[in-house]
C-alpha positions as MATLAB code, in Angstrom:
seq = 'MSTEVIQRFQQTDHEIKGWLQKWTNYLKGYQKRWFVLSNGLLSYYRNPMEMSQSCRGTISLVSAVIHTEDSCNFVIANGGTTQTFHLRAANEIERQKWVTALELAKVRAIRLLDSEDDDVYDMNSDKNELQTVLKCLATKLETLHTCHDVIIKHGSALQRSLIELEQLDNPNDSLNKSKTVNERATLFRITSSAMINASAEYLTLAQTHAKKWQKLLQHEHESRLRLEELVEQLAKQHSHLEQKAIKQVANSNPNNASNASDDEEFYDAEETNSDFIVSFPGKAHRIGSSAANSQSMSKAAKQSAISSSDSSASASVLNNHSDESSGSGDDSESGVEESAAGVIQRKKSRQKNNLNLKDLNNANIITKVVNHSTDGDSTKSLSTPTTPAADRTNPLLGEELNSGKRLRRKTIPERPNQSLNLWSFMKNCIGKELTKVPMPVNFNEPLSMLQRLTEDYEYADLLHKASKVRDSCEQLTYIAAFSVTSYATTSNRTGKPFNPLLGETYECDRSEDLGWKCFSEQVSHHPPALAQYCEGRGWKCWREFSISSKFRGKYLQITPLDITHLEFESSGNHYTWKKVTTTVHNIIVGKLWVDNHGDMTITNHTTGDKCHLKFIPYSYFSRDVPRKVTGVVMDSEGTPKWVLQGTWDNKVEASKVINSHGSAKGKPILETATPKVIWKRVYPPSDYERMYNMTLLAVQLNEPESGVAPTDSRVRPDQRLMEAGKWDEANSVKGALEEKQRSVRRYKEEEAEKAATEGRPYMPYEPIWFSKKKDPITGNPVHIYTGEYWRCKERQDWSKCPQIFKAD';
ca = [
     143.166   78.144  105.476;
     142.961   77.345  109.115;
     140.850   74.706  110.744;
     138.846   77.271  112.575;
     137.741   78.444  109.389;
     136.205   74.937  107.950;
     132.708   74.594  108.103;
     131.190   71.906  110.927;
     127.931   71.338  110.025;
     125.363   69.890  112.547;
     122.247   68.652  110.943;
     118.448   67.994  111.441;
     115.467   67.289  109.116;
     115.045   71.249  108.246;
     117.994   72.981  110.141;
     121.487   73.285  109.324;
     124.637   75.480  111.572;
     127.718   76.370  109.857;
     130.610   78.817  109.942;
     130.673   80.711  106.314;
     132.497   84.218  105.877;
     130.025   86.850  104.704;
     131.419   89.952  103.441;
     130.722   92.951  105.532;
     132.573   95.960  103.449;
     135.831   97.254  102.377;
     137.311   98.036  105.197;
     136.358   94.556  107.308;
     136.106   92.731  104.615;
     135.163   88.769  105.133;
     134.226   88.400  108.518;
     134.037   84.568  110.105;
     129.932   84.183  111.393;
     127.505   81.566  112.497;
     124.722   80.884  109.947;
     121.453   78.929  110.936;
     119.392   77.675  107.922;
     116.098   77.130  109.786;
     111.831   77.192  108.787;
     113.027   78.926  104.999;
     114.895   81.885  107.113;
     118.837   82.167  107.585;
     120.175   84.286  110.059;
     123.674   84.580  111.300;
     125.330   85.612  114.586;
     128.584   86.725  115.476;
     129.372   82.994  117.064;
     126.896   80.114  118.376;
     126.836   81.385  121.913;
     124.817   84.429  120.534;
     121.609   82.023  119.128;
     120.228   82.786  122.422;
     120.075   86.715  121.598;
     119.010   88.108  118.886;
     120.745   87.520  115.229;
     122.393   90.004  113.853;
     120.605   89.995  110.018;
     118.081   87.137  108.124;
     116.827   86.835  105.017;
     113.677   84.718  103.747;
     114.321   82.626  100.861;
     110.847   82.422   99.381;
     111.882   85.336   97.556;
     115.724   84.771   97.609;
     117.925   84.569   94.345;
     120.456   81.646   94.918;
     123.676   82.500   92.468;
     126.825   81.201   92.744;
     130.228   82.859   91.651;
     133.270   80.613   91.613;
     134.332   77.544   93.674;
     133.579   78.988   96.914;
     131.277   81.926   96.794;
     127.772   82.510   96.190;
     125.101   85.257   96.672;
     122.074   85.234   98.333;
     119.900   88.218   97.344;
     116.126   89.138   98.313;
     114.407   91.300   96.554;
     111.553   91.784   98.411;
     114.280   93.882  101.530;
     116.916   94.737   99.314;
     118.874   92.982  101.362;
     122.488   90.706   99.400;
     124.764   88.508  101.712;
     128.044   87.873   99.626;
     128.586   84.386  101.630;
     132.226   82.468  100.775;
     132.741   78.753  102.562;
     135.762   76.734  102.503;
     136.098   74.940   99.903;
     134.103   73.761   96.935;
     132.047   70.990   98.788;
     130.800   72.819  102.170;
     130.310   75.492   99.076;
     127.814   73.162   97.226;
     126.031   71.641  100.598;
     125.172   75.488  101.389;
     123.772   75.852   98.350;
     122.179   72.537   97.966;
     120.358   73.507  101.382;
     119.624   76.690  100.254;
     117.616   75.580   97.391;
     115.695   73.164   99.366;
     114.799   75.355  102.054;
     113.119   77.833   99.530;
     111.548   75.134   98.120;
     109.717   73.858  101.067;
     108.804   77.369  102.544;
     107.521   78.914   98.941;
     105.148   75.236   99.357;
     104.361   76.017  102.003;
     103.306   79.474  101.497;
     102.144   78.216   98.807;
      99.631   75.496  100.839;
      98.483   78.173  103.034;
      97.184   80.705  100.823;
      95.490   77.612   97.964;
      93.318   76.463  100.927;
      91.615   79.808  102.039;
      91.332   80.858   98.068;
      90.059   77.542   97.318;
      86.968   77.819  100.032;
      86.693   81.643   99.187;
      87.054   81.503   95.125;
      85.294   77.789   94.919;
      81.560   77.942   96.551;
      79.848   75.360   94.388;
      81.773   73.010   96.148;
      81.255   74.114   99.612;
      77.425   73.912   98.160;
      77.632   70.277   97.042;
      79.445   69.413  100.520;
      76.129   70.686  102.187;
      74.139   68.842  100.027;
      76.025   65.666  100.887;
      76.105   66.002  104.144;
      71.641   66.571  104.152;
      71.171   63.659  102.013;
      73.890   61.320  104.281;
      71.648   62.730  106.533;
      68.365   62.155  105.244;
      69.783   58.449  104.763;
      70.666   58.279  108.227;
      66.891   59.509  109.829;
      65.835   56.459  107.096;
      67.770   53.771  108.331;
      66.400   54.811  112.026;
      63.111   54.767  111.103;
      63.069   51.269  109.638;
      65.857   49.990  112.338;
      62.570   51.203  114.456;
      60.207   49.052  112.066;
      62.146   46.081  112.126;
      63.213   45.944  115.593;
      59.107   46.281  116.879;
      58.614   43.543  114.290;
      61.477   41.332  115.715;
      60.415   41.907  119.475;
      57.510   40.764  118.964;
      58.530   37.771  117.132;
      60.477   36.415  120.180;
      57.373   37.747  122.584;
      54.985   35.165  120.359;
      57.823   32.545  120.358;
      58.147   32.487  123.854;
      54.244   32.302  124.426;
      53.541   28.912  121.866;
      53.209   25.868  123.748;
      52.583   23.696  120.420;
      56.098   22.232  119.257;
      55.295   21.994  116.016;
      54.242   25.532  115.892;
      58.008   26.927  117.579;
      59.679   25.892  114.515;
      58.067   27.391  112.155;
      58.181   30.805  114.413;
      61.569   30.413  114.583;
      61.924   30.772  110.982;
      60.398   33.918  110.664;
      62.187   35.023  113.623;
      65.272   34.575  112.474;
      64.193   36.280  109.089;
      63.708   39.126  110.860;
      66.753   39.327  112.621;
      68.298   38.897  109.570;
      66.351   42.314  108.360;
      67.165   43.936  111.132;
      70.747   43.029  111.035;
      70.781   44.310  107.250;
      69.619   47.390  108.487;
      71.660   48.142  111.176;
      74.888   47.867  109.128;
      73.392   50.037  106.411;
      73.200   52.998  109.147;
      76.883   52.700  110.589;
      78.065   52.601  107.176;
      75.776   55.822  106.708;
      77.291   56.837  109.633;
      80.737   56.780  108.717;
      80.719   58.297  105.678;
      79.015   60.692  107.175;
      81.599   61.328  109.567;
      84.507   60.828  107.048;
      83.229   63.821  104.946;
      83.239   65.616  108.188;
      86.469   65.527  109.273;
      87.221   65.615  105.690;
      86.223   69.379  105.054;
      86.069   70.290  109.108;
      89.803   71.474  109.113;
      88.823   73.534  105.669;
      85.959   75.069  107.047;
      87.788   75.653  110.730;
      90.783   78.074  108.383;
      87.650   80.122  106.371;
      86.332   80.678  109.460;
      89.112   81.781  111.310;
      90.380   84.003  108.232;
      86.562   85.541  107.334;
      86.862   86.348  111.434;
      90.659   87.568  110.928;
      89.254   89.528  107.383;
      85.942   90.881  109.813;
      88.897   92.616  112.470;
      91.002   93.803  110.154;
      87.932   96.045  108.006;
      86.435   96.556  111.692;
      90.477   98.565  112.555;
      90.257   99.932  108.739;
      86.873  101.248  109.682;
      87.590  103.075  112.579;
      91.283  104.099  111.717;
      89.331  105.563  108.456;
      86.228  107.426  110.968;
      89.589  108.275  113.363;
      91.325  110.443  110.508;
      88.430  111.480  108.936;
      87.820  113.239  112.122;
      91.052  114.565  112.136;
      90.847  116.280  108.779;
      88.529  117.934  109.492;
      89.618  119.248  113.113;
      92.981  120.585  111.355;
      90.855  121.899  108.168;
      88.616  123.895  110.759;
      92.010  124.890  112.867;
      93.699  125.833  108.880;
      90.583  127.809  108.013;
      90.921  129.610  111.110;
      94.705  130.411  111.641;
      93.677  131.909  107.778;
      92.075  135.081  109.681;
      95.183  137.685  110.505;
      92.527  138.422  113.343;
      92.962  134.770  114.622;
      96.312  133.955  114.670;
      96.974  133.980  118.102;
      94.344  130.967  117.986;
      96.848  128.413  116.518;
      97.324  125.432  118.259;
     101.139  123.668  118.732;
     101.064  121.440  116.023;
      99.939  123.923  113.157;
     102.971  124.423  110.349;
     104.920  126.759  110.530;
     107.500  128.796  107.883;
     109.817  131.033  108.721;
     110.049  134.363  106.528;
     112.943  133.215  104.471;
     111.591  129.313  104.172;
     108.454  131.312  102.767;
     109.490  132.559  100.270;
     111.397  130.050   99.153;
     110.662  128.765   95.466;
     111.321  125.490   96.864;
     113.874  122.618   98.479;
     116.602  120.891   97.264;
     118.060  118.017   99.213;
     121.287  116.931   99.769;
     121.720  113.367  100.324;
     124.842  111.376  101.914;
     127.190  112.334  105.018;
     127.729  116.274  104.547;
     130.580  118.044  105.652;
     129.941  121.466  108.394;
     130.004  124.924  107.321;
     131.549  127.830  109.042;
     129.684  130.188  111.229;
     129.999  132.516  108.456;
     130.177  132.619  104.472;
     133.901  134.139  104.663;
     134.999  130.970  106.547;
     133.784  128.921  103.793;
     135.959  131.546  101.702;
     139.025  131.085  103.943;
     139.379  127.455  102.260;
     143.044  127.221  101.203;
     144.571  127.054   97.947;
     146.432  123.373   98.448;
     143.348  121.983  100.017;
     142.002  122.567   97.077;
     144.104  121.132   94.793;
     144.159  117.837   97.268;
     140.258  117.925   97.070;
     140.764  117.845   93.281;
     143.311  115.573   93.197;
     141.120  113.046   94.783;
     137.933  113.235   93.749;
     137.901  110.443   90.673;
     138.673  107.899   93.737;
     136.861  108.627   96.194;
     133.731  109.427   94.047;
     134.432  105.322   93.042;
     135.628  104.456   96.669;
     132.104  105.778   97.472;
     129.921  104.012   95.777;
     131.493  100.588   96.337;
     131.167  101.610  100.043;
     127.710  102.903   99.274;
     126.638   99.584   97.977;
     128.386   97.738  100.020;
     127.009   98.810  103.066;
     123.593   98.494  101.704;
     123.446   94.374  100.073;
     125.359   93.175  104.098;
     121.848   94.056  105.331;
     123.106   93.968  109.024;
     124.008   96.804  111.349;
     127.143   95.324  113.337;
     128.428   95.389  109.786;
     127.833   98.322  107.836;
     128.911  101.772  108.415;
     127.469  104.990  110.046;
     124.116  106.484  109.444;
     123.606  108.942  106.147;
     122.533  112.542  107.496;
     120.713  114.202  104.811;
     121.214  118.014  104.504;
     118.098  120.558  103.096;
     118.896  123.952  101.256;
     115.566  125.930   99.967;
     115.929  128.199   96.621;
     114.684  131.506   96.048;
     114.521  134.346   93.096;
     116.463  136.958   94.448;
     117.963  140.021   92.593;
     121.807  140.617   94.431;
     124.463  141.969   92.986;
     126.823  139.139   91.305;
     129.866  138.379   93.519;
     132.453  136.235   92.254;
     133.342  133.244   94.906;
     133.965  129.019   94.000;
     131.769  127.036   96.523;
     131.875  123.464   96.880;
     128.857  120.829   98.066;
     131.049  120.712  101.650;
     129.826  124.091  102.362;
     126.246  123.965  101.781;
     125.381  121.566  104.449;
     121.602  123.128  106.083;
     122.257  126.264  103.661;
     120.079  128.086  101.750;
     120.563  128.190   97.573;
     119.235  131.521   96.359;
     118.412  131.526   92.625;
     118.875  134.971   90.744;
     117.304  135.483   87.346;
     120.145  135.995   85.529;
     118.728  137.685   81.495;
     122.291  139.372   81.300;
     123.313  138.953   77.912;
     126.462  136.843   78.844;
     124.744  134.373   80.397;
     123.120  133.470   76.837;
     125.815  131.219   76.216;
     125.363  129.387   79.567;
     121.503  128.178   78.667;
     121.327  128.559   75.015;
     122.168  124.351   75.123;
     119.457  124.206   77.962;
     116.430  124.886   74.976;
     113.048  122.829   75.552;
     113.100  119.222   73.337;
     111.647  118.114   70.734;
     108.660  116.484   71.275;
     106.271  114.403   69.411;
     103.814  117.552   69.516;
     106.862  120.517   69.003;
     108.094  121.046   65.800;
     107.471  117.950   63.710;
     104.540  115.660   62.530;
     103.639  113.673   65.842;
     105.252  110.215   64.499;
     102.658  108.594   67.138;
      99.236  110.001   65.179;
     100.035  107.516   62.538;
     100.945  110.011   59.509;
     103.005  108.834   56.965;
     106.341  111.447   57.440;
     107.992  109.588   54.622;
     106.302  107.414   51.781;
     106.344  103.569   52.838;
     106.357  103.918   56.858;
     103.604  102.303   58.721;
     100.348  103.618   59.684;
      99.569  102.799   63.221;
      95.951  102.795   65.203;
      95.243  105.738   67.198;
      91.918  104.090   68.590;
      91.241  101.178   71.269;
      87.851   99.321   71.923;
      86.627  102.173   75.438;
      86.624  100.520   78.580;
      83.266   98.412   79.685;
      81.264   99.854   82.369;
      81.184   96.851   84.668;
      80.893   97.108   87.793;
      82.337   94.494   90.822;
      81.620   93.611   94.261;
      85.468   95.355   95.406;
      84.239   94.785   99.606;
      84.439   90.585   98.478;
      87.758   90.931   97.268;
      89.203   93.037   99.009;
      88.448   91.541  102.675;
      90.381   88.497  101.122;
      93.873   90.563  100.230;
      95.002   92.451  103.147;
      97.916   91.626  103.998;
      98.772   89.435  101.297;
     101.230   90.055   98.496;
      99.789   91.249   95.253;
     101.928   88.809   93.100;
      99.851   86.139   94.977;
      96.481   87.388   94.376;
      94.198   86.091   91.977;
      93.383   89.963   90.224;
      89.898   89.812   87.690;
      91.100   91.840   85.070;
      88.298   94.846   86.448;
      91.778   95.561   87.935;
      93.320   95.664   85.101;
      94.662   98.059   82.149;
      94.960   95.780   77.927;
      98.551   96.182   78.825;
     101.649   93.632   79.794;
     104.319   94.825   82.877;
     106.461   94.407   79.815;
     104.742   96.658   77.708;
     104.092   99.120   80.750;
     107.511   99.349   81.416;
     108.265   99.855   77.559;
     106.349  102.691   77.362;
     109.228  104.544   79.610;
     110.637  105.828   76.612;
     108.188  107.877   75.524;
     110.039  110.660   75.606;
     113.666  108.909   74.614;
     114.282  112.203   72.558;
     116.050  113.536   76.201;
     118.568  111.155   75.475;
     118.777  111.608   72.206;
     119.428  115.464   73.319;
     121.637  113.723   76.181;
     123.736  112.043   73.336;
     124.951  115.044   72.094;
     125.808  117.245   74.966;
     129.647  117.110   75.701;
     129.130  118.342   79.233;
     128.705  115.890   81.560;
     126.695  117.942   84.400;
     124.139  119.396   81.625;
     123.833  115.668   80.181;
     122.462  114.728   83.512;
     119.425  117.575   83.312;
     118.286  116.089   80.813;
     118.976  111.824   81.809;
     116.785  113.606   85.144;
     113.988  114.574   83.385;
     114.072  111.807   81.912;
     114.073  109.530   84.681;
     111.062  111.758   85.791;
     108.501  111.264   82.533;
     108.549  107.697   83.637;
     105.831  108.729   86.026;
     103.709  111.196   84.447;
     100.700  109.038   82.856;
     100.179  107.840   87.138;
      98.355  110.573   88.347;
      95.497  109.598   86.113;
      95.674  106.091   84.686;
      95.329  103.596   87.967;
      94.874  100.395   85.967;
      96.986   97.425   87.027;
      99.189   95.809   84.114;
      99.149   91.953   83.731;
     101.792   90.500   85.306;
     104.159   88.443   82.364;
     103.272   84.910   82.660;
     107.033   83.088   83.195;
     109.330   83.365   79.525;
     106.702   86.007   78.056;
     108.647   88.743   76.050;
     107.877   91.915   74.201;
     109.579   93.659   71.336;
     108.562   96.964   70.144;
     110.654   98.653   67.493;
     110.061  102.475   66.482;
     113.261  102.711   65.099;
     111.791  104.853   62.185;
     109.921  106.664   63.613;
     110.918  107.107   67.308;
     114.482  106.043   67.237;
     114.412  103.607   69.110;
     113.811   99.740   69.859;
     113.444   97.617   73.152;
     112.906   94.286   74.506;
     111.780   92.062   77.490;
     111.125   89.243   78.565;
     110.367   87.664   82.518;
     112.864   86.094   83.717;
     111.881   85.094   86.817;
     108.201   83.524   88.078;
     109.127   83.258   91.818;
     110.260   86.601   92.329;
     108.964   87.664   89.644;
     111.450   89.913   87.816;
     111.693   91.507   83.828;
     115.350   91.720   82.526;
     114.666   94.907   79.502;
     117.387   96.574   76.848;
     116.662   99.511   74.839;
     118.917  100.897   71.972;
     118.970  104.277   70.403;
     120.543  107.042   68.739;
     123.331  106.640   70.435;
     122.886  105.395   73.547;
     121.625  101.669   75.347;
     119.188  101.091   78.264;
     119.167   98.218   80.448;
     117.306   97.092   84.119;
     116.576   94.080   85.672;
     113.185   95.053   86.941;
     110.766   93.510   90.045;
     108.841   95.588   93.086;
     107.428   94.841   96.649;
     104.039   95.408   97.189;
     102.120   95.299  100.008;
      97.612   95.705  100.390;
      97.259   97.607  103.899;
      93.422   97.695  103.221;
      93.715  101.449  102.442;
      96.104  101.786  100.223;
      98.318   99.398   98.123;
     102.618  100.588   98.255;
     104.899   99.231   95.180;
     108.610   99.748   96.274;
     110.731   99.213   92.487;
     113.493   97.119   92.740;
     114.981   97.365   89.883;
     118.536   99.339   89.008;
     118.746  101.418   85.758;
     121.801  101.286   83.582;
     122.216  104.112   80.872;
     125.300  104.417   78.731;
     126.865  106.621   75.988;
     128.676  105.036   73.204;
     130.190  108.525   72.046;
     131.293  109.529   75.934;
     131.504  106.023   77.197;
     129.336  108.106   80.496;
     127.212  105.385   82.507;
     124.642  106.338   84.531;
     122.646  104.475   86.969;
     119.608  105.543   89.043;
     116.726  103.353   91.410;
     112.548  104.690   90.518;
     111.054  105.930   93.789;
     108.359  104.194   95.790;
     104.538  104.414   94.444;
     101.529  104.383   96.892;
      97.944  103.982   95.253;
      95.652  105.272   97.799;
      91.709  105.124   98.431;
      91.781  101.564   97.639;
      88.343  101.210   99.449;
      86.637  104.425   99.602;
      86.723  107.244   97.138;
      88.661  107.958   94.148;
      92.150  105.828   93.405;
      94.755  108.338   92.916;
      98.332  107.808   93.062;
     101.135  109.792   94.818;
     105.242  109.024   93.635;
     107.569  109.996   96.816;
     111.687  108.938   97.914;
     114.747  110.283   96.601;
     116.495  109.349   93.823;
     120.008  109.211   92.874;
     121.336  109.672   89.033;
     125.324  108.647   89.716;
     127.770  109.066   86.602;
     130.040  106.444   86.901;
     132.873  107.293   84.200;
     133.263  110.746   86.112;
     132.087  110.509   89.550;
     129.052  113.499   88.576;
     125.865  112.832   90.911;
     122.075  114.382   90.820;
     119.856  114.058   93.828;
     116.012  114.346   92.630;
     113.411  114.434   95.633;
     110.060  113.289   94.839;
     108.110  115.253   97.303;
     105.049  113.250   99.001;
     101.807  115.012   98.441;
     100.857  116.307  101.943;
      96.834  118.260  103.026;
      98.675  120.881  104.483;
     101.582  121.403  102.431;
     102.032  124.760  100.688;
     103.679  123.200   98.025;
     102.543  122.088   94.205;
     101.235  119.320   94.293;
     103.389  116.248   92.769;
     106.575  118.337   93.216;
     110.133  117.339   92.160;
     112.904  119.209   92.494;
     117.062  118.283   92.415;
     120.493  119.244   92.468;
     123.196  117.895   89.711;
     127.064  118.449   91.190;
     130.599  117.452   89.563;
     132.659  114.909   91.224;
     133.854  117.551   94.144;
     130.596  118.239   94.725;
     129.936  121.757   93.586;
     126.635  122.386   92.490;
     126.055  123.146   88.761;
     122.437  123.106   87.762;
     118.685  123.614   90.061;
     116.015  121.412   88.955;
     112.495  121.802   89.771;
     109.051  120.448   88.659;
     106.384  118.539   89.046;
     105.926  114.579   87.819;
     103.270  115.258   85.676;
     103.842  117.864   83.930;
     107.438  119.148   82.974;
     111.094  119.944   84.451;
     112.838  123.125   84.392;
     116.827  123.503   84.806;
     118.772  126.800   85.629;
     122.228  126.647   85.708;
     124.659  128.055   88.113;
     127.246  130.815   87.340;
     128.087  132.414   90.571;
     128.036  132.317   94.256;
     128.857  134.451   97.028;
     127.898  134.717  101.023;
     124.836  136.811  102.019;
     124.284  138.732  105.904;
     123.211  135.541  107.741;
     126.138  133.620  107.069;
     124.433  131.060  104.206;
     125.781  130.267  100.699;
     123.940  131.674   97.657;
     123.769  130.406   94.573;
     122.824  132.600   91.434;
     121.131  131.091   88.471;
     120.558  131.801   84.795;
     116.986  132.073   84.014;
     115.181  128.515   84.188;
     114.562  126.919   80.716;
     111.927  123.434   80.407;
     113.703  120.958   79.450;
     110.747  118.304   79.380;
     107.094  119.190   79.175;
     104.488  116.593   78.964;
     102.222  116.391   76.172;
      98.435  114.871   77.371;
      96.908  112.810   74.639;
      93.104  113.990   73.592;
      90.661  114.056   76.158;
      88.610  110.761   74.486;
      91.530  108.872   76.049;
      89.748  108.796   78.973;
      87.639  106.606   78.155;
      90.698  104.127   76.567;
      91.864  103.356   80.405;
      93.729  106.817   80.426;
      96.189  105.600   77.691;
      98.712  108.002   76.168;
      99.117  107.257   72.368;
     101.947  105.751   72.267;
     100.565  103.201   74.953;
      97.355  102.646   72.314;
      99.885  101.855   70.223;
     101.815   99.304   72.094;
      99.257   96.294   71.943;
      98.863   96.216   68.103;
      98.997   93.460   66.667;
     101.887   93.030   64.267;
     102.802   89.895   62.565;
     106.284   88.201   62.788;
     106.589   88.073   66.280;
     107.503   86.119   69.090;
     104.824   83.724   69.848;
     105.470   84.355   73.183;
     105.036   87.865   72.874;
     102.289   89.606   75.245;
     100.541   91.066   71.678;
      99.034   87.743   70.629;
      98.485   86.429   74.957;
      94.906   85.497   74.426;
      93.534   86.921   77.911;
      94.564   90.535   77.336;
      93.643   90.783   73.560;
      89.774   89.778   74.783;
      90.111   92.376   77.627;
      90.817   94.571   75.350;
      88.093   93.359   72.741;
      86.019   93.957   76.079;
      84.929   90.548   76.323;
      85.609   90.732   80.100;
      83.819   86.885   80.926;
      85.887   85.353   78.362;
      89.398   87.165   79.513;
      89.062   86.273   83.416;
      88.151   82.711   82.057;
      91.460   82.504   80.323;
      93.211   84.633   82.654;
      92.708   81.902   85.693;
      93.657   78.834   82.902;
      96.881   81.051   82.277;
      97.971   81.530   85.780;
      97.290   77.809   87.277;
      98.914   76.192   84.195;
     101.950   78.800   85.166;
     101.270   77.208   89.114;
     101.631   73.631   88.220;
     104.651   73.932   86.046;
     106.325   75.284   88.738;
     105.145   73.250   91.650;
     105.862   70.413   89.180;
     109.542   71.995   88.738;
     110.144   72.831   92.355;
     109.601   68.878   93.390;
     111.676   67.741   90.757;
     114.259   70.226   92.509;
     113.268   69.015   96.063;
     114.310   65.496   94.400;
     117.016   66.233   92.783;
     118.396   68.430   96.134;
     117.889   65.014   98.390;
     119.354   62.612   96.074;
     122.199   64.784   95.637;
     122.425   65.101   92.316;
     122.779   68.588   90.639;
     119.202   70.422   88.752;
     119.113   72.859   86.140;
     116.893   75.876   87.077;
     114.999   77.492   84.354;
     117.100   80.046   82.616;
     115.356   82.944   80.656;
     115.756   82.429   76.477;
     117.006   85.784   75.093;
     119.665   86.992   78.799;
     121.799   85.823   80.758;
     123.033   85.715   83.849;
     126.190   87.706   85.177;
     127.375   90.048   87.573;
     126.444   93.396   87.619;
     129.907   95.371   87.593;
     128.721   98.110   88.977;
     126.244   96.673   92.139;
     128.246   93.206   92.205;
     125.025   91.486   91.835;
     123.897   88.995   89.288;
     121.523   90.423   86.798;
     120.252   89.230   83.546;
     122.018   90.930   80.774;
     120.145   90.758   76.871;
     122.318   88.689   74.858;
     121.692   89.852   71.443;
     120.295   86.776   69.909;
     116.421   88.425   69.766;
     116.764   90.370   66.350;
     118.918   88.162   64.511;
     116.236   85.154   65.351;
     113.784   87.652   64.456;
     115.064   87.922   60.723;
     115.220   84.311   59.985;
     111.651   83.607   61.872;
     113.409   80.855   64.365;
     111.067   80.478   67.530;
     112.218   77.450   68.238;
     113.259   78.564   71.855;
     110.325   79.955   71.858;
     107.666   77.511   74.878;
     104.107   77.433   74.452;
     103.385   79.170   77.331;
      99.969   80.733   76.203;
      97.991   77.514   76.116;
      96.062   76.578   78.747;
      95.567   73.030   77.988;
];
């Protein structure tokens, strides 16, 4: 390697500069970049001369994960922004220098952030300390007043003695009077010294707490300004909504149609009659001026497209990952376009024509309901799945299907009606990271995040059915429906799950009744992340889950950072997808409600098939059904095979595309068979509203069970106390457990900083049941299940488990 590529370090106390090679994309490969590490941020430029200008990219080390791949390569991934740098050093020594410096900078950045937050929250939470300090200052001030009075008294007495001494004529009397003067002078000196000491103590105490009080005052001032801005913004929005509502009512009257304003939403005739809209993420191709142009595709071109579909599909996945992970504008490919297509039901004559996704850009897909007997086979396999309330006894009800099966509980203690001063708590949380806010259990539900994510498998029956389907596109419809089911309960369930402690685990073995078993572990504390593995009848699913959340005053936005993997044993099909964004509205004023919105792409990495789902955000003036979800399943060539529609809190329907042809306007039309319901939500009994709006499965997740690991969420004391309705005790235990975890983390950070300063290796925390490996799909480091947990449970060998639930 040439000397130009060799890194040159220019190091100060907290800053490092040097050359590294950064992965850009598959066209350019690794490119030489100038990196600067300063103040907990790693930035890069094309060359040192660009440092006076804006940088090409920056990654924060506070929530970053640093992973070493080999002797020269290492990866820095920031979960909060889904940003990843793949870097290469000149040799192993230079790589280790950078890794050590990055780890040290991360520890300093976390410590600085924690110290700032601790100063604020300590003063806000511990008002007894403030009262104690004020009482102490008042006592010392009273002591100063007393010393002042005594000094005046003794000073006056000393002055009188001196005057009397000057007026004496007899030397014998002068000697006696001199002794009196000396005694009074000694008393005056003692009193003066006492006052000086008291003044010094008062000054020291006041100066010690002045900085804290100044921070507290500044924090209160900033919080008040934020609240004033929030109230002003809410008032403006309220006024705007009133005006919108008045105009909407006026426009609903045909006589007032001409008075509509320019900012009203309008639809053309064809779009108004559409049943729903499906979106096609990705850079689509332009279509011709008419449908006839699309039909004139030559046979040779079609064969060429088919022969290159497999390689292009895999290459596109890798290129997309490269562009997303680089996180920089100069090294990424061009932007991604999105084309939408309307879907309506219309009676039309059938024509034979095969359309490609390339012909569907900016086009309407018109769904025709076909009731011919010849279409029966095309939809026979897509029937309503067997749900817990369908054609069999519900195993969640605790009834014995066969002798010897476990009876499970149906209820938990009802939620106590305890109030909380929301404003006093929320004003200190604005703009803060949710995971760093000390939440009382009043906002929680008696489940941990490990259990809440296990609840995603409530409708795993869809995966059991998908494992038996041979057609990969039809299989995708079941997987798409399964991905939607995880949001079903968020429509009426707003409780926050407990944040798991580092090393906390949860197992859920429902092989006998539901056909799956799942295991989860909290693998990282900063940033918070958990790993999960689940296996069922003919499939296995795993993921590493973390979130980025921000509280903005009127709403809380939660962005999942996970990638879910699903693999079927019989076909070998390997699917991946990411969750969409969740927003909790009306945090301060009004009733809490949750909205899920965004785009989700489910990819079959074995065949290249894809399913594009769109969770439509709620809009007050939208004519769509609330909580609507639309989607389309396409094969590796981009040809639509299935169309999906429904709502994420109720049901999902699928229609198979059976024919396509052109329309009068030159837009492609897809004809589909009769829609079939492939998932429908099973609602719990009405009395479950008083049980945190949980489902029957959620009620059973925290049921005590013997033989589980000592780190299992079921034995977590604060969560158990909350479920029993003892919220005050739960808050006390929760605070003690979290303080213990923070103390342990600070100790480990100090050890890591000390080791980095001394230049010796330091082993970071390693999960017990998961190991860090490279994801073959994304290329990022992830935690993979080792397979040891269930074997250790059989032996009841919990020697590896730490005692995380003991506060002392």
